[in-house]
PDB file of C-alpha atoms in Angstrom:
ATOM      1  CA  UNK A  11      75.338  57.288  89.398  1.00 56.00           C
ATOM      2  CA  UNK A  12      72.814  58.121  92.070  1.00 56.00           C
ATOM      3  CA  UNK A  13      73.986  55.407  94.479  1.00 56.00           C
ATOM      4  CA  UNK A  14      77.496  56.891  94.324  1.00 58.00           C
ATOM      5  CA  UNK A  15      76.362  60.476  94.968  1.00 67.00           C
ATOM      6  CA  UNK A  16      77.866  62.234  97.954  1.00 70.00           C
ATOM      7  CA  UNK A  17      77.579  65.668  99.483  1.00 67.00           C
ATOM      8  CA  UNK A  18      81.139  66.399  98.377  1.00 73.00           C
ATOM      9  CA  UNK A  19      80.344  65.397  94.778  1.00 77.00           C
ATOM     10  CA  UNK A  20      77.212  67.538  94.714  1.00 75.00           C
ATOM     11  CA  UNK A  21      79.161  70.512  96.092  1.00 77.00           C
ATOM     12  CA  UNK A  22      81.840  70.050  93.411  1.00 83.00           C
ATOM     13  CA  UNK A  23      79.148  69.912  90.704  1.00 82.00           C
ATOM     14  CA  UNK A  24      77.522  73.087  92.120  1.00 84.00           C
ATOM     15  CA  UNK A  25      80.855  74.959  92.062  1.00 87.00           C
ATOM     16  CA  UNK A  26      81.402  73.868  88.441  1.00 90.00           C
ATOM     17  CA  UNK A  27      77.798  74.707  87.393  1.00 87.00           C
ATOM     18  CA  UNK A  28      76.723  77.764  89.424  1.00 84.00           C
ATOM     19  CA  UNK A  29      74.053  78.832  86.924  1.00 86.00           C
ATOM     20  CA  UNK A  30      72.273  75.456  87.179  1.00 84.00           C
ATOM     21  CA  UNK A  31      72.171  75.136  90.980  1.00 80.00           C
ATOM     22  CA  UNK A  32      68.761  76.805  91.469  1.00 78.00           C
ATOM     23  CA  UNK A  33      67.264  74.686  88.694  1.00 78.00           C
ATOM     24  CA  UNK A  34      68.537  71.498  90.326  1.00 73.00           C
ATOM     25  CA  UNK A  35      67.422  72.428  93.848  1.00 69.00           C
ATOM     26  CA  UNK A  36      63.949  73.463  92.720  1.00 68.00           C
ATOM     27  CA  UNK A  37      63.340  70.150  90.926  1.00 70.00           C
ATOM     28  CA  UNK A  38      64.501  67.915  93.786  1.00 61.00           C
ATOM     29  CA  UNK A  39      61.579  67.131  96.163  1.00 59.00           C
ATOM     30  CA  UNK A  40      64.057  65.881  98.788  1.00 56.00           C
ATOM     31  CA  UNK A  41      65.958  69.180  98.981  1.00 54.00           C
ATOM     32  CA  UNK A  42      65.594  70.712 102.434  1.00 55.00           C
ATOM     33  CA  UNK A  43      65.270  74.466 102.802  1.00 52.00           C
ATOM     34  CA  UNK A  44      66.628  75.845 106.059  1.00 52.00           C
ATOM     35  CA  UNK A  45      65.899  79.005 107.958  1.00 54.00           C
ATOM     36  CA  UNK A  46      68.599  80.804 109.886  1.00 58.00           C
ATOM     37  CA  UNK A  47      68.116  80.915 113.642  1.00 55.00           C
ATOM     38  CA  UNK A  48      69.799  83.142 116.211  1.00 61.00           C
ATOM     39  CA  UNK A  49      72.875  81.550 117.748  1.00 62.00           C
ATOM     40  CA  UNK A  50      71.522  80.172 121.003  1.00 61.00           C
ATOM     41  CA  UNK A  51      74.326  77.639 121.347  1.00 64.00           C
ATOM     42  CA  UNK A  52      71.854  74.769 121.282  1.00 70.00           C
ATOM     43  CA  UNK A  53      72.134  73.811 117.641  1.00 75.00           C
ATOM     44  CA  UNK A  54      69.436  73.249 115.035  1.00 85.00           C
ATOM     45  CA  UNK A  55      65.955  72.348 116.199  1.00 88.00           C
ATOM     46  CA  UNK A  56      64.542  68.984 115.202  1.00 92.00           C
ATOM     47  CA  UNK A  57      60.927  68.024 114.562  1.00 93.00           C
ATOM     48  CA  UNK A  58      60.312  67.816 118.326  1.00 94.00           C
ATOM     49  CA  UNK A  59      61.286  71.481 118.717  1.00 90.00           C
ATOM     50  CA  UNK A  60      64.402  70.715 120.757  1.00 91.00           C
ATOM     51  CA  UNK A  61      68.040  71.114 119.683  1.00 92.00           C
ATOM     52  CA  UNK A  62      69.587  68.108 117.942  1.00 93.00           C
ATOM     53  CA  UNK A  63      72.528  66.451 119.689  1.00 94.00           C
ATOM     54  CA  UNK A  64      75.595  65.661 117.548  1.00 94.00           C
ATOM     55  CA  UNK A  65      76.190  61.919 117.386  1.00 94.00           C
ATOM     56  CA  UNK A  66      72.985  61.089 119.269  1.00 96.00           C
ATOM     57  CA  UNK A  67      70.074  62.424 117.169  1.00 96.00           C
ATOM     58  CA  UNK A  68      68.619  60.745 114.100  1.00 96.00           C
ATOM     59  CA  UNK A  69      65.916  61.721 111.639  1.00 95.00           C
ATOM     60  CA  UNK A  70      63.306  59.043 110.933  1.00 96.00           C
ATOM     61  CA  UNK A  71      60.004  58.484 109.172  1.00 95.00           C
ATOM     62  CA  UNK A  72      57.559  59.121 112.051  1.00 94.00           C
ATOM     63  CA  UNK A  73      55.032  56.755 110.447  1.00 92.00           C
ATOM     64  CA  UNK A  74      57.502  53.939 111.185  1.00 92.00           C
ATOM     65  CA  UNK A  75      59.446  55.134 114.247  1.00 93.00           C
ATOM     66  CA  UNK A  76      57.755  57.427 116.789  1.00 94.00           C
ATOM     67  CA  UNK A  77      59.453  60.758 117.400  1.00 96.00           C
ATOM     68  CA  UNK A  78      61.173  60.755 120.771  1.00 95.00           C
ATOM     69  CA  UNK A  79      61.776  57.005 120.735  1.00 96.00           C
ATOM     70  CA  UNK A  80      65.163  55.686 121.804  1.00 97.00           C
ATOM     71  CA  UNK A  81      66.717  53.745 118.921  1.00 97.00           C
ATOM     72  CA  UNK A  82      69.736  51.463 119.138  1.00 98.00           C
ATOM     73  CA  UNK A  83      71.901  51.817 116.015  1.00 96.00           C
ATOM     74  CA  UNK A  84      74.482  49.257 114.847  1.00 97.00           C
ATOM     75  CA  UNK A  85      76.519  50.197 111.775  1.00 95.00           C
ATOM     76  CA  UNK A  86      80.063  51.335 110.974  1.00 94.00           C
ATOM     77  CA  UNK A  87      81.693  54.722 110.688  1.00 93.00           C
ATOM     78  CA  UNK A  88      81.725  56.038 107.099  1.00 90.00           C
ATOM     79  CA  UNK A  89      84.308  54.415 104.796  1.00 88.00           C
ATOM     80  CA  UNK A  90      85.461  52.200 107.646  1.00 91.00           C
ATOM     81  CA  UNK A  91      85.023  48.847 109.345  1.00 93.00           C
ATOM     82  CA  UNK A  92      85.107  50.584 112.743  1.00 95.00           C
ATOM     83  CA  UNK A  93      81.867  49.703 114.588  1.00 96.00           C
ATOM     84  CA  UNK A  94      79.399  52.465 115.373  1.00 96.00           C
ATOM     85  CA  UNK A  95      76.963  51.138 117.970  1.00 98.00           C
ATOM     86  CA  UNK A  96      75.051  53.485 120.194  1.00 97.00           C
ATOM     87  CA  UNK A  97      71.751  54.571 121.617  1.00 98.00           C
ATOM     88  CA  UNK A  98      70.209  57.390 119.600  1.00 97.00           C
ATOM     89  CA  UNK A  99      67.022  59.446 119.845  1.00 97.00           C
ATOM     90  CA  UNK A 100      64.529  59.839 116.994  1.00 97.00           C
ATOM     91  CA  UNK A 101      64.318  63.636 117.132  1.00 96.00           C
ATOM     92  CA  UNK A 102      63.839  64.761 113.541  1.00 95.00           C
ATOM     93  CA  UNK A 103      62.245  63.902 110.202  1.00 94.00           C
ATOM     94  CA  UNK A 104      63.333  64.294 106.593  1.00 85.00           C
ATOM     95  CA  UNK A 105      61.629  64.378 103.217  1.00 81.00           C
ATOM     96  CA  UNK A 106      63.797  61.591 101.787  1.00 82.00           C
ATOM     97  CA  UNK A 107      63.434  59.293 104.801  1.00 88.00           C
ATOM     98  CA  UNK A 108      60.742  56.749 103.969  1.00 89.00           C
ATOM     99  CA  UNK A 109      59.882  53.646 105.976  1.00 88.00           C
ATOM    100  CA  UNK A 110      61.300  51.813 108.947  1.00 86.00           C
ATOM    101  CA  UNK A 111      64.655  50.959 107.384  1.00 82.00           C
ATOM    102  CA  UNK A 112      66.053  54.458 106.917  1.00 90.00           C
ATOM    103  CA  UNK A 113      67.438  57.105 109.263  1.00 92.00           C
ATOM    104  CA  UNK A 114      69.723  60.113 108.942  1.00 92.00           C
ATOM    105  CA  UNK A 115      72.488  60.463 111.549  1.00 92.00           C
ATOM    106  CA  UNK A 116      73.137  64.009 112.853  1.00 93.00           C
ATOM    107  CA  UNK A 117      76.914  64.455 112.974  1.00 92.00           C
ATOM    108  CA  UNK A 118      76.908  68.023 114.251  1.00 90.00           C
ATOM    109  CA  UNK A 119      78.637  71.153 113.016  1.00 84.00           C
ATOM    110  CA  UNK A 120      81.731  72.121 111.079  1.00 84.00           C
ATOM    111  CA  UNK A 121      83.792  70.722 108.242  1.00 86.00           C
ATOM    112  CA  UNK A 122      84.513  67.310 109.793  1.00 87.00           C
ATOM    113  CA  UNK A 123      80.854  66.730 110.691  1.00 85.00           C
ATOM    114  CA  UNK A 124      79.895  67.740 107.147  1.00 83.00           C
ATOM    115  CA  UNK A 125      82.467  65.374 105.671  1.00 84.00           C
ATOM    116  CA  UNK A 126      81.212  62.483 107.833  1.00 88.00           C
ATOM    117  CA  UNK A 127      77.589  63.235 106.915  1.00 85.00           C
ATOM    118  CA  UNK A 128      78.468  63.312 103.230  1.00 83.00           C
ATOM    119  CA  UNK A 129      80.085  59.870 103.419  1.00 85.00           C
ATOM    120  CA  UNK A 130      77.424  58.192 105.601  1.00 84.00           C
ATOM    121  CA  UNK A 131      75.593  55.740 103.355  1.00 83.00           C
ATOM    122  CA  UNK A 132      76.460  52.300 104.679  1.00 87.00           C
ATOM    123  CA  UNK A 133      73.976  49.712 105.790  1.00 90.00           C
ATOM    124  CA  UNK A 134      73.221  49.022 109.396  1.00 92.00           C
ATOM    125  CA  UNK A 135      70.568  47.837 111.775  1.00 95.00           C
ATOM    126  CA  UNK A 136      68.400  49.766 114.199  1.00 94.00           C
ATOM    127  CA  UNK A 137      65.962  48.814 116.885  1.00 95.00           C
ATOM    128  CA  UNK A 138      63.293  51.199 118.173  1.00 93.00           C
ATOM    129  CA  UNK A 139      62.915  50.611 121.915  1.00 94.00           C
ATOM    130  CA  UNK A 140      59.168  50.848 122.538  1.00 93.00           C
ATOM    131  CA  UNK A 141      57.020  49.979 125.563  1.00 91.00           C
ATOM    132  CA  UNK A 142      55.235  46.625 125.733  1.00 90.00           C
ATOM    133  CA  UNK A 143      51.822  46.898 124.142  1.00 87.00           C
ATOM    134  CA  UNK A 144      52.727  49.906 121.998  1.00 85.00           C
ATOM    135  CA  UNK A 145      50.611  49.985 118.829  1.00 77.00           C
ATOM    136  CA  UNK A 146      51.768  52.285 116.031  1.00 70.00           C
ATOM    137  CA  UNK A 147      49.224  54.713 114.564  1.00 65.00           C
ATOM    138  CA  UNK A 148      49.024  52.737 111.324  1.00 53.00           C
ATOM    139  CA  UNK A 149      48.692  49.277 112.918  1.00 46.00           C
ATOM    140  CA  UNK A 150      45.106  48.906 111.705  1.00 41.00           C
ATOM    141  CA  UNK A 151      45.932  49.750 108.078  1.00 41.00           C
TER     142      UNK A 151
END
């Protein structure tokens, strides 16, 4: 079931079905294609053109949350009741992120970060911290 999909499950399916991987990736409009960058030690660049910070950067829909905005996030760690509450920065975008109620948390690099990212699907709350009088681009629509 789609709501039960995880990165680990998709990777297992890909290992079991190597001849069908390209077909699947090319039909999924949310699949992100990456380009390899030289190792500058700063990490991957987000939509703002600056390196993403593990545990502090999120990807958002910029029509709902302005890029660069500080966002307070209140959720839990994956598969846990342990609170995860912190100030984040909206530094990236993603094809599958639509609307004000969705964000993707950047965990960082390596196997543990990948495992956390693959399990992160719980609900939470977030507040974009915007200046008084701020009017979003689509306020008149």
